[in-house]
PDB file of C-alpha atoms and ligand atoms in Angstrom:
ATOM      1  CA  UNK W   1      -4.219   7.446   8.828  1.00 89.00           C
ATOM      2  CA  UNK W   2      -1.536   5.437   7.239  1.00 93.00           C
ATOM      3  CA  UNK W   3      -2.455   2.587   4.623  1.00 95.00           C
ATOM      4  CA  UNK W   4       0.467  -0.022   3.283  1.00 97.00           C
ATOM      5  CA  UNK W   5       0.068  -2.979   1.300  1.00 97.00           C
ATOM      6  CA  UNK W   6       3.396  -4.597   1.250  1.00 97.00           C
ATOM      7  CA  UNK W   7       4.093  -7.484  -1.653  1.00 97.00           C
ATOM      8  CA  UNK W   8       0.720  -8.372  -2.183  1.00 97.00           C
ATOM      9  CA  UNK W   9       0.137 -11.260  -4.703  1.00 97.00           C
ATOM     10  CA  UNK W  10      -2.832 -12.701  -5.513  1.00 96.00           C
ATOM     11  CA  UNK W  11      -3.853 -15.626  -7.974  1.00 95.00           C
ATOM     12  CA  UNK W  12      -7.309 -16.746  -9.134  1.00 92.00           C
ATOM     13  CA  UNK W  13      -7.580 -20.294 -10.875  1.00 86.00           C
ATOM     14  CA  UNK W  14      -5.640 -23.546 -11.163  1.00 81.00           C
ATOM     15  CA  UNK W  15      -3.367 -25.167 -13.779  1.00 79.00           C
ATOM     16  CA  UNK W  16      -3.158 -23.301 -17.254  1.00 80.00           C
ATOM     17  CA  UNK W  17      -6.286 -20.925 -15.948  1.00 80.00           C
ATOM     18  CA  UNK W  18      -3.927 -19.549 -13.414  1.00 86.00           C
ATOM     19  CA  UNK W  19      -3.648 -16.078 -13.527  1.00 89.00           C
ATOM     20  CA  UNK W  20      -1.816 -13.542 -11.261  1.00 92.00           C
ATOM     21  CA  UNK W  21      -4.117 -10.772 -11.000  1.00 95.00           C
ATOM     22  CA  UNK W  22      -1.691  -8.935  -8.147  1.00 97.00           C
ATOM     23  CA  UNK W  23       2.014  -9.462  -8.843  1.00 95.00           C
ATOM     24  CA  UNK W  24       4.033  -8.372  -5.635  1.00 96.00           C
ATOM     25  CA  UNK W  25       2.280  -5.050  -5.590  1.00 97.00           C
ATOM     26  CA  UNK W  26       3.033  -2.348  -3.349  1.00 97.00           C
ATOM     27  CA  UNK W  27       0.995   0.754  -2.420  1.00 96.00           C
ATOM     28  CA  UNK W  28       2.027   3.069   0.643  1.00 95.00           C
ATOM     29  CA  UNK W  29      -0.439   6.075   1.355  1.00 93.00           C
ATOM     30  CA  UNK W  30      -0.612   8.652   4.381  1.00 90.00           C
ATOM     31  CA  UNK W  31      -4.452   9.743   4.347  1.00 79.00           C
ATOM     32  CA  UNK W  32      -6.518  12.274   5.495  1.00 74.00           C
ATOM     33  CA  UNK W  33      -6.432  12.068   1.688  1.00 85.00           C
ATOM     34  CA  UNK W  34      -8.625  11.084  -1.174  1.00 93.00           C
ATOM     35  CA  UNK W  35      -6.582   8.540  -3.436  1.00 95.00           C
ATOM     36  CA  UNK W  36      -7.686   7.783  -6.695  1.00 96.00           C
ATOM     37  CA  UNK W  37      -6.897   4.331  -7.733  1.00 96.00           C
ATOM     38  CA  UNK W  38      -6.712   4.467 -11.822  1.00 96.00           C
ATOM     39  CA  UNK W  39      -5.666   2.033 -14.610  1.00 95.00           C
ATOM     40  CA  UNK W  40      -6.694  -0.213 -17.182  1.00 94.00           C
ATOM     41  CA  UNK W  41      -9.709  -2.595 -17.152  1.00 93.00           C
ATOM     42  CA  UNK W  42      -8.534  -6.051 -15.945  1.00 93.00           C
ATOM     43  CA  UNK W  43      -5.405  -4.522 -14.196  1.00 94.00           C
ATOM     44  CA  UNK W  44      -6.676  -5.666 -10.594  1.00 96.00           C
ATOM     45  CA  UNK W  45      -7.952  -2.531  -9.272  1.00 96.00           C
ATOM     46  CA  UNK W  46     -11.029  -4.140  -7.878  1.00 95.00           C
ATOM     47  CA  UNK W  47      -9.248  -7.259  -6.700  1.00 96.00           C
ATOM     48  CA  UNK W  48      -6.662  -4.838  -4.516  1.00 97.00           C
ATOM     49  CA  UNK W  49      -9.692  -2.819  -2.870  1.00 96.00           C
ATOM     50  CA  UNK W  50     -11.401  -6.128  -2.012  1.00 95.00           C
ATOM     51  CA  UNK W  51      -7.834  -7.349  -0.228  1.00 96.00           C
ATOM     52  CA  UNK W  52      -7.633  -3.880   1.561  1.00 96.00           C
ATOM     53  CA  UNK W  53     -11.317  -4.380   2.304  1.00 93.00           C
ATOM     54  CA  UNK W  54     -10.378  -7.623   4.269  1.00 92.00           C
ATOM     55  CA  UNK W  55     -12.907  -9.551   1.609  1.00 91.00           C
ATOM     56  CA  UNK W  56     -10.309 -11.220  -0.221  1.00 93.00           C
ATOM     57  CA  UNK W  57      -7.218 -12.863   1.415  1.00 93.00           C
ATOM     58  CA  UNK W  58      -3.973 -12.281  -0.409  1.00 96.00           C
ATOM     59  CA  UNK W  59      -1.753 -15.005  -1.156  1.00 95.00           C
ATOM     60  CA  UNK W  60       1.482 -13.436  -0.010  1.00 95.00           C
ATOM     61  CA  UNK W  61       2.105 -10.111   1.151  1.00 96.00           C
ATOM     62  CA  UNK W  62       0.702  -7.882   4.030  1.00 96.00           C
ATOM     63  CA  UNK W  63      -1.947  -4.997   4.372  1.00 96.00           C
ATOM     64  CA  UNK W  64      -1.057  -2.576   7.358  1.00 96.00           C
ATOM     65  CA  UNK W  65      -3.455  -0.097   8.367  1.00 93.00           C
ATOM     66  CA  UNK W  66      -1.881   2.412  11.121  1.00 93.00           C
ATOM     67  CA  UNK W  67       0.824  -0.123  11.431  1.00 94.00           C
ATOM     68  CA  UNK W  68      -1.560  -2.695  12.438  1.00 93.00           C
ATOM     69  CA  UNK W  69      -1.517  -6.206   9.832  1.00 94.00           C
ATOM     70  CA  UNK W  70      -4.596  -6.861   8.672  1.00 94.00           C
ATOM     71  CA  UNK W  71      -5.064 -10.625  10.186  1.00 91.00           C
ATOM     72  CA  UNK W  72      -6.243 -12.395   7.183  1.00 91.00           C
ATOM     73  CA  UNK W  73      -4.806 -15.522   8.733  1.00 84.00           C
ATOM     74  CA  UNK W  74      -5.435 -15.319  12.138  1.00 73.00           C
ATOM     75  CA  UNK W  75      -7.855 -17.453  14.125  1.00 72.00           C
ATOM     76  CA  UNK W  76     -10.805 -16.667  15.245  1.00 70.00           C
ATOM     77  CA  UNK W  77     -11.684 -15.358  12.049  1.00 70.00           C
ATOM     78  CA  UNK W  78     -13.413 -12.479  14.288  1.00 84.00           C
ATOM     79  CA  UNK W  79     -10.499 -10.675  14.207  1.00 87.00           C
ATOM     80  CA  UNK W  80     -10.968  -9.987  10.459  1.00 89.00           C
ATOM     81  CA  UNK W  81     -14.608  -9.125  10.786  1.00 87.00           C
ATOM     82  CA  UNK W  82     -13.563  -6.593  13.267  1.00 87.00           C
ATOM     83  CA  UNK W  83     -11.150  -5.204  11.136  1.00 90.00           C
ATOM     84  CA  UNK W  84     -13.872  -5.229   8.158  1.00 89.00           C
ATOM     85  CA  UNK W  85     -16.469  -3.373  10.678  1.00 87.00           C
ATOM     86  CA  UNK W  86     -14.062  -0.247  10.429  1.00 87.00           C
ATOM     87  CA  UNK W  87     -14.304   0.110   6.870  1.00 91.00           C
ATOM     88  CA  UNK W  88     -17.414   1.299   4.617  1.00 90.00           C
ATOM     89  CA  UNK W  89     -17.294  -0.097   1.128  1.00 90.00           C
ATOM     90  CA  UNK W  90     -19.438   1.287  -1.482  1.00 90.00           C
ATOM     91  CA  UNK W  91     -19.470  -1.183  -4.858  1.00 86.00           C
ATOM     92  CA  UNK W  92     -20.465  -0.240  -8.659  1.00 80.00           C
ATOM     93  CA  UNK W  93     -23.859  -2.331  -8.204  1.00 74.00           C
ATOM     94  CA  UNK W  94     -25.291  -1.378  -4.892  1.00 69.00           C
ATOM     95  CA  UNK W  95     -25.723  -4.454  -3.527  1.00 82.00           C
ATOM     96  CA  UNK W  96     -28.858  -3.691  -1.534  1.00 91.00           C
ATOM     97  CA  UNK W  97     -31.443  -6.099  -0.372  1.00 93.00           C
ATOM     98  CA  UNK W  98     -34.189  -5.925  -2.797  1.00 93.00           C
ATOM     99  CA  UNK W  99     -36.692  -7.188  -0.340  1.00 95.00           C
ATOM    100  CA  UNK W 100     -35.988  -4.635   2.268  1.00 95.00           C
ATOM    101  CA  UNK W 101     -36.907  -0.817   2.279  1.00 96.00           C
ATOM    102  CA  UNK W 102     -33.990   1.851   1.821  1.00 96.00           C
ATOM    103  CA  UNK W 103     -34.135   2.514   5.500  1.00 97.00           C
ATOM    104  CA  UNK W 104     -33.832  -0.995   6.553  1.00 96.00           C
ATOM    105  CA  UNK W 105     -30.807  -1.502   4.448  1.00 96.00           C
ATOM    106  CA  UNK W 106     -29.031   1.254   6.258  1.00 95.00           C
ATOM    107  CA  UNK W 107     -30.439  -0.013   9.802  1.00 96.00           C
ATOM    108  CA  UNK W 108     -29.046  -3.742   9.129  1.00 94.00           C
ATOM    109  CA  UNK W 109     -25.298  -3.438   9.407  1.00 91.00           C
ATOM    110  CA  UNK W 110     -25.991  -1.440  12.603  1.00 93.00           C
ATOM    111  CA  UNK W 111     -27.968  -3.754  14.359  1.00 94.00           C
ATOM    112  CA  UNK W 112     -26.962  -7.312  13.058  1.00 90.00           C
ATOM    113  CA  UNK W 113     -23.215  -6.547  12.448  1.00 87.00           C
ATOM    114  CA  UNK W 114     -22.665  -3.766  15.217  1.00 88.00           C
ATOM    115  CA  UNK W 115     -25.205  -4.991  17.888  1.00 90.00           C
ATOM    116  CA  UNK W 116     -26.472  -1.711  17.717  1.00 94.00           C
ATOM    117  CA  UNK W 117     -29.856  -1.248  19.294  1.00 96.00           C
ATOM    118  CA  UNK W 118     -32.935  -1.158  16.606  1.00 95.00           C
ATOM    119  CA  UNK W 119     -34.054   2.223  18.296  1.00 96.00           C
ATOM    120  CA  UNK W 120     -30.630   3.854  18.035  1.00 96.00           C
ATOM    121  CA  UNK W 121     -29.884   2.266  14.968  1.00 96.00           C
ATOM    122  CA  UNK W 122     -32.859   3.652  13.082  1.00 96.00           C
ATOM    123  CA  UNK W 123     -32.070   7.227  14.593  1.00 96.00           C
ATOM    124  CA  UNK W 124     -28.747   6.998  13.337  1.00 94.00           C
ATOM    125  CA  UNK W 125     -29.709   5.626   9.920  1.00 96.00           C
ATOM    126  CA  UNK W 126     -32.564   8.362   9.582  1.00 95.00           C
ATOM    127  CA  UNK W 127     -29.814  11.156  10.464  1.00 92.00           C
ATOM    128  CA  UNK W 128     -27.652   9.941   7.804  1.00 90.00           C
ATOM    129  CA  UNK W 129     -30.180   9.499   5.130  1.00 93.00           C
ATOM    130  CA  UNK W 130     -31.688  13.014   5.820  1.00 92.00           C
ATOM    131  CA  UNK W 131     -27.970  14.499   5.355  1.00 85.00           C
ATOM    132  CA  UNK W 132     -27.787  12.530   2.238  1.00 86.00           C
ATOM    133  CA  UNK W 133     -31.438  13.787   0.797  1.00 87.00           C
ATOM    134  CA  UNK W 134     -33.165  10.543   1.424  1.00 91.00           C
ATOM    135  CA  UNK W 135     -35.820  11.300   3.702  1.00 93.00           C
ATOM    136  CA  UNK W 136     -39.042  10.786   1.379  1.00 96.00           C
ATOM    137  CA  UNK W 137     -37.168   7.397   0.291  1.00 95.00           C
ATOM    138  CA  UNK W 138     -36.673   5.633   3.516  1.00 95.00           C
ATOM    139  CA  UNK W 139     -39.950   3.331   3.327  1.00 96.00           C
ATOM    140  CA  UNK W 140     -39.271   2.512  -0.652  1.00 96.00           C
ATOM    141  CA  UNK W 141     -37.638  -0.707  -1.764  1.00 95.00           C
ATOM    142  CA  UNK W 142     -34.635  -0.408  -4.099  1.00 93.00           C
ATOM    143  CA  UNK W 143     -36.704  -1.426  -6.962  1.00 93.00           C
ATOM    144  CA  UNK W 144     -38.891   1.561  -6.383  1.00 94.00           C
ATOM    145  CA  UNK W 145     -35.474   4.015  -6.516  1.00 92.00           C
ATOM    146  CA  UNK W 146     -33.640   5.811  -9.524  1.00 88.00           C
ATOM    147  CA  UNK W 147     -30.208   4.271  -9.748  1.00 86.00           C
ATOM    148  CA  UNK W 148     -28.202   7.503  -8.159  1.00 86.00           C
ATOM    149  CA  UNK W 149     -30.792   7.103  -5.205  1.00 89.00           C
ATOM    150  CA  UNK W 150     -30.173   3.188  -4.689  1.00 90.00           C
ATOM    151  CA  UNK W 151     -26.342   4.701  -4.466  1.00 87.00           C
ATOM    152  CA  UNK W 152     -27.076   7.407  -2.073  1.00 89.00           C
ATOM    153  CA  UNK W 153     -28.569   4.438   0.038  1.00 93.00           C
ATOM    154  CA  UNK W 154     -25.450   2.134  -0.483  1.00 91.00           C
ATOM    155  CA  UNK W 155     -23.320   5.140   0.580  1.00 90.00           C
ATOM    156  CA  UNK W 156     -25.636   6.317   3.660  1.00 91.00           C
ATOM    157  CA  UNK W 157     -24.994   2.404   4.638  1.00 92.00           C
ATOM    158  CA  UNK W 158     -21.652   3.077   4.119  1.00 90.00           C
ATOM    159  CA  UNK W 159     -21.566   5.786   6.383  1.00 89.00           C
ATOM    160  CA  UNK W 160     -23.851   4.638   9.085  1.00 90.00           C
ATOM    161  CA  UNK W 161     -21.121   2.701  10.730  1.00 89.00           C
ATOM    162  CA  UNK W 162     -18.764   5.563  11.143  1.00 88.00           C
ATOM    163  CA  UNK W 163     -16.256   4.168   9.125  1.00 90.00           C
ATOM    164  CA  UNK W 164     -12.273   4.826   9.884  1.00 87.00           C
ATOM    165  CA  UNK W 165     -11.929   4.933   6.106  1.00 90.00           C
ATOM    166  CA  UNK W 166     -14.246   4.808   2.931  1.00 93.00           C
ATOM    167  CA  UNK W 167     -13.524   2.492  -0.160  1.00 95.00           C
ATOM    168  CA  UNK W 168     -15.388   3.204  -3.309  1.00 94.00           C
ATOM    169  CA  UNK W 169     -15.309   0.863  -6.201  1.00 94.00           C
ATOM    170  CA  UNK W 170     -16.481   2.527  -9.475  1.00 91.00           C
ATOM    171  CA  UNK W 171     -19.627   4.028  -7.724  1.00 88.00           C
ATOM    172  CA  UNK W 172     -20.961   5.522 -10.663  1.00 87.00           C
ATOM    173  CA  UNK W 173     -20.312   3.153 -13.764  1.00 84.00           C
ATOM    174  CA  UNK W 174     -23.839   1.923 -13.640  1.00 80.00           C
ATOM    175  CA  UNK W 175     -25.337   5.288 -13.474  1.00 80.00           C
ATOM    176  CA  UNK W 176     -26.491   7.881 -16.181  1.00 82.00           C
ATOM    177  CA  UNK W 177     -24.814  11.064 -16.511  1.00 84.00           C
ATOM    178  CA  UNK W 178     -27.095  12.883 -14.291  1.00 82.00           C
ATOM    179  CA  UNK W 179     -27.303  10.470 -11.672  1.00 82.00           C
ATOM    180  CA  UNK W 180     -23.534  10.189 -11.970  1.00 85.00           C
ATOM    181  CA  UNK W 181     -23.301  13.992 -10.885  1.00 85.00           C
ATOM    182  CA  UNK W 182     -25.464  13.500  -8.078  1.00 81.00           C
ATOM    183  CA  UNK W 183     -23.173  10.484  -6.660  1.00 82.00           C
ATOM    184  CA  UNK W 184     -19.830  12.451  -7.266  1.00 86.00           C
ATOM    185  CA  UNK W 185     -21.104  15.835  -5.620  1.00 86.00           C
ATOM    186  CA  UNK W 186     -22.193  13.554  -2.433  1.00 84.00           C
ATOM    187  CA  UNK W 187     -18.644  11.938  -2.605  1.00 87.00           C
ATOM    188  CA  UNK W 188     -17.119  15.575  -2.776  1.00 87.00           C
ATOM    189  CA  UNK W 189     -18.908  16.665   0.202  1.00 85.00           C
ATOM    190  CA  UNK W 190     -17.722  13.653   2.110  1.00 85.00           C
ATOM    191  CA  UNK W 191     -14.242  14.658   1.098  1.00 87.00           C
ATOM    192  CA  UNK W 192     -14.692  18.221   2.951  1.00 85.00           C
ATOM    193  CA  UNK W 193     -15.547  16.065   6.100  1.00 83.00           C
ATOM    194  CA  UNK W 194     -12.063  14.203   6.089  1.00 84.00           C
ATOM    195  CA  UNK W 195     -13.016  11.154   5.766  1.00 88.00           C
ATOM    196  CA  UNK W 196     -10.069   9.069   4.299  1.00 93.00           C
ATOM    197  CA  UNK W 197     -11.027   7.743   0.855  1.00 94.00           C
ATOM    198  CA  UNK W 198      -9.829   5.159  -1.723  1.00 95.00           C
ATOM    199  CA  UNK W 199     -11.854   5.492  -4.850  1.00 95.00           C
ATOM    200  CA  UNK W 200     -11.467   3.650  -8.208  1.00 95.00           C
ATOM    201  CA  UNK W 201     -12.929   5.572 -10.856  1.00 91.00           C
ATOM    202  CA  UNK W 202     -13.083   5.732 -14.814  1.00 87.00           C
ATOM    203  CA  UNK W 203     -14.220   9.333 -13.969  1.00 87.00           C
ATOM    204  CA  UNK W 204     -10.947  11.130 -14.891  1.00 90.00           C
ATOM    205  CA  UNK W 205     -12.252  14.648 -14.520  1.00 88.00           C
ATOM    206  CA  UNK W 206     -13.731  13.923 -10.842  1.00 89.00           C
ATOM    207  CA  UNK W 207     -10.367  12.075 -10.028  1.00 91.00           C
ATOM    208  CA  UNK W 208      -8.441  14.915 -10.787  1.00 91.00           C
ATOM    209  CA  UNK W 209     -10.667  17.232  -9.010  1.00 89.00           C
ATOM    210  CA  UNK W 210     -11.123  15.424  -5.906  1.00 90.00           C
ATOM    211  CA  UNK W 211      -8.044  13.047  -5.443  1.00 93.00           C
ATOM    212  CA  UNK W 212      -4.846  14.329  -3.532  1.00 93.00           C
ATOM    213  CA  UNK W 213      -2.669  11.317  -4.940  1.00 94.00           C
ATOM    214  CA  UNK W 214      -3.302   9.075  -7.786  1.00 95.00           C
ATOM    215  CA  UNK W 215      -2.170   5.451  -7.879  1.00 96.00           C
ATOM    216  CA  UNK W 216      -1.706   3.882 -11.102  1.00 97.00           C
ATOM    217  CA  UNK W 217      -2.238   0.051 -11.131  1.00 97.00           C
ATOM    218  CA  UNK W 218      -1.628  -2.144 -14.237  1.00 96.00           C
ATOM    219  CA  UNK W 219      -0.778  -5.880 -14.837  1.00 94.00           C
ATOM    220  CA  UNK W 220      -1.384  -6.294 -11.289  1.00 96.00           C
ATOM    221  CA  UNK W 221       1.247  -3.764 -10.104  1.00 97.00           C
ATOM    222  CA  UNK W 222       1.245  -0.055  -8.857  1.00 97.00           C
ATOM    223  CA  UNK W 223       3.519   1.258 -11.752  1.00 97.00           C
ATOM    224  CA  UNK W 224       3.269   5.045 -10.198  1.00 96.00           C
ATOM    225  CA  UNK W 225       1.860   6.913  -7.290  1.00 95.00           C
ATOM    226  CA  UNK W 226       1.972  10.779  -6.895  1.00 93.00           C
ATOM    227  CA  UNK W 227       0.359  14.062  -6.506  1.00 94.00           C
ATOM    228  CA  UNK W 228      -2.719  14.479  -8.760  1.00 94.00           C
ATOM    229  CA  UNK W 229      -1.687  17.136 -10.711  1.00 94.00           C
ATOM    230  CA  UNK W 230       1.626  15.759 -11.649  1.00 94.00           C
ATOM    231  CA  UNK W 231       0.051  12.531 -12.786  1.00 94.00           C
ATOM    232  CA  UNK W 232      -2.403  13.946 -15.041  1.00 93.00           C
ATOM    233  CA  UNK W 233       0.369  16.521 -16.474  1.00 93.00           C
ATOM    234  CA  UNK W 234       3.275  14.360 -16.635  1.00 93.00           C
ATOM    235  CA  UNK W 235       2.938  10.585 -16.137  1.00 94.00           C
ATOM    236  CA  UNK W 236       6.358   9.013 -15.857  1.00 95.00           C
ATOM    237  CA  UNK W 237       5.730   5.286 -16.864  1.00 96.00           C
ATOM    238  CA  UNK W 238       4.994   4.540 -20.701  1.00 95.00           C
ATOM    239  CA  UNK W 239       1.909   2.327 -19.468  1.00 95.00           C
ATOM    240  CA  UNK W 240       0.422   5.617 -17.678  1.00 95.00           C
ATOM    241  CA  UNK W 241       1.087   7.824 -20.485  1.00 95.00           C
ATOM    242  CA  UNK W 242      -0.822   5.103 -23.217  1.00 94.00           C
ATOM    243  CA  UNK W 243      -3.596   4.506 -20.782  1.00 94.00           C
ATOM    244  CA  UNK W 244      -3.942   8.692 -20.469  1.00 91.00           C
ATOM    245  CA  UNK W 245      -3.560   9.202 -23.755  1.00 90.00           C
ATOM    246  CA  UNK W 246      -6.431   6.473 -24.373  1.00 88.00           C
ATOM    247  CA  UNK W 247      -9.045   7.855 -21.750  1.00 85.00           C
ATOM    248  CA  UNK W 248      -8.087  11.923 -22.512  1.00 77.00           C
ATOM    249  CA  UNK W 249      -8.713  11.312 -26.537  1.00 75.00           C
ATOM    250  CA  UNK W 250     -12.088   9.676 -25.873  1.00 66.00           C
TER     251      UNK W 250
HETATM  252  P1  ADP T   1     -10.106  -4.315 -12.275  1.00 63.47           P
HETATM  253  O1  ADP T   1     -11.154  -3.701 -11.236  1.00 63.47           O
HETATM  254  O2  ADP T   1      -8.915  -3.427 -12.474  1.00 63.47           O
HETATM  255  O3  ADP T   1     -10.701  -4.466 -13.808  1.00 63.47           O
HETATM  256  P2  ADP T   1     -10.299  -6.838 -11.365  1.00 63.47           P
HETATM  257  O4  ADP T   1      -9.403  -6.924 -10.243  1.00 63.47           O
HETATM  258  O5  ADP T   1     -11.588  -7.046 -11.349  1.00 63.47           O
HETATM  259  O6  ADP T   1      -9.651  -5.719 -12.323  1.00 63.47           O
HETATM  260  O7  ADP T   1      -9.679  -8.252 -12.128  1.00 63.47           O
HETATM  261  C1  ADP T   1      -8.498  -8.246 -12.546  1.00 63.47           C
HETATM  262  C2  ADP T   1      -7.914  -9.479 -12.964  1.00 63.47           C
HETATM  263  O8  ADP T   1      -8.747 -10.552 -11.993  1.00 63.47           O
HETATM  264  C3  ADP T   1      -9.563  -9.793 -14.455  1.00 63.47           C
HETATM  265  O9  ADP T   1      -8.884 -10.412 -15.630  1.00 63.47           O
HETATM  266  C4  ADP T   1     -10.239 -10.777 -13.775  1.00 63.47           C
HETATM  267  O10 ADP T   1     -10.914 -11.610 -14.661  1.00 63.47           O
HETATM  268  C5  ADP T   1      -9.473 -11.666 -12.502  1.00 63.47           C
HETATM  269  N1  ADP T   1     -10.546 -11.966 -11.804  1.00 63.47           N
HETATM  270  C6  ADP T   1     -11.012 -10.997 -10.627  1.00 63.47           C
HETATM  271  N2  ADP T   1     -11.704 -11.609  -9.960  1.00 63.47           N
HETATM  272  C7  ADP T   1     -11.596 -13.133 -10.098  1.00 63.47           C
HETATM  273  C8  ADP T   1     -12.162 -14.398  -9.233  1.00 63.47           C
HETATM  274  N3  ADP T   1     -12.884 -14.162  -8.446  1.00 63.47           N
HETATM  275  N4  ADP T   1     -11.964 -15.208  -9.785  1.00 63.47           N
HETATM  276  C9  ADP T   1     -11.418 -15.598 -11.036  1.00 63.47           C
HETATM  277  N5  ADP T   1     -10.862 -14.254 -11.911  1.00 63.47           N
HETATM  278  C10 ADP T   1     -10.935 -13.380 -10.848  1.00 63.47           C
HETATM  279 MG1   MG T   2     -12.873  -3.237 -11.183  1.00 63.47          MG
END
């Protein structure tokens, strides 16, 4: 699978509050790999991930998945919805519906978005939840689950749609260390299954272990991209060197 973001520009706000968050950004990557997207806070990582996921429309530039442009401007909007359905996205803050059980949270996108019959959706969801060690928790509400369990439900929901591509935005940043380990080991298992992944993370040790490639994003641009070992041992740009010195000293 090939992903290209070409000349992406995204600004927020107007007048003097206007802010260019992605600045003619270019990123090209060939999966079946894990790409870790690293960089300082506020650099534009989440915005880029949302653009790639088809959740945010760029002001300029285009995203191509396997040479197919993401239809940000096409009418009907359903073309963009179709694109989004092929992806699984996991955010920092779970985004589960609090009034629905864990199982209902996994089933809902299958029935409501993908039009899969209830019975089949439920069977598929139960299978995935079992695989992720969630069998005992299907009937619980998100509020009755630990943070790590909630994030596993969010991952189950992303996987249930059989995505072509998984995107994670700091999936462990709201978790304590034990829960973090639990979720990271699950992501490592998914890597074994060969699902292409784009992972924004602060967990440098994990990024180093799991990623094949690193893209370093700061000030709205990808300043460097390369094989993970090279990036960690010898970042090329001054910005990346400073960033790594800071995070590794911590
Ligand atoms: P990162 O994930 O690397 O920390 P973000 O993409 O979240 O960076 O944010 C980059 C910048 O864009 C930040 O200054 C943030 O405040 C701003 N930003 C992000 N989303 C919005 C939005 N919807 N409206 C206004 N500003 C935003
Ligand atoms: Mg972010």
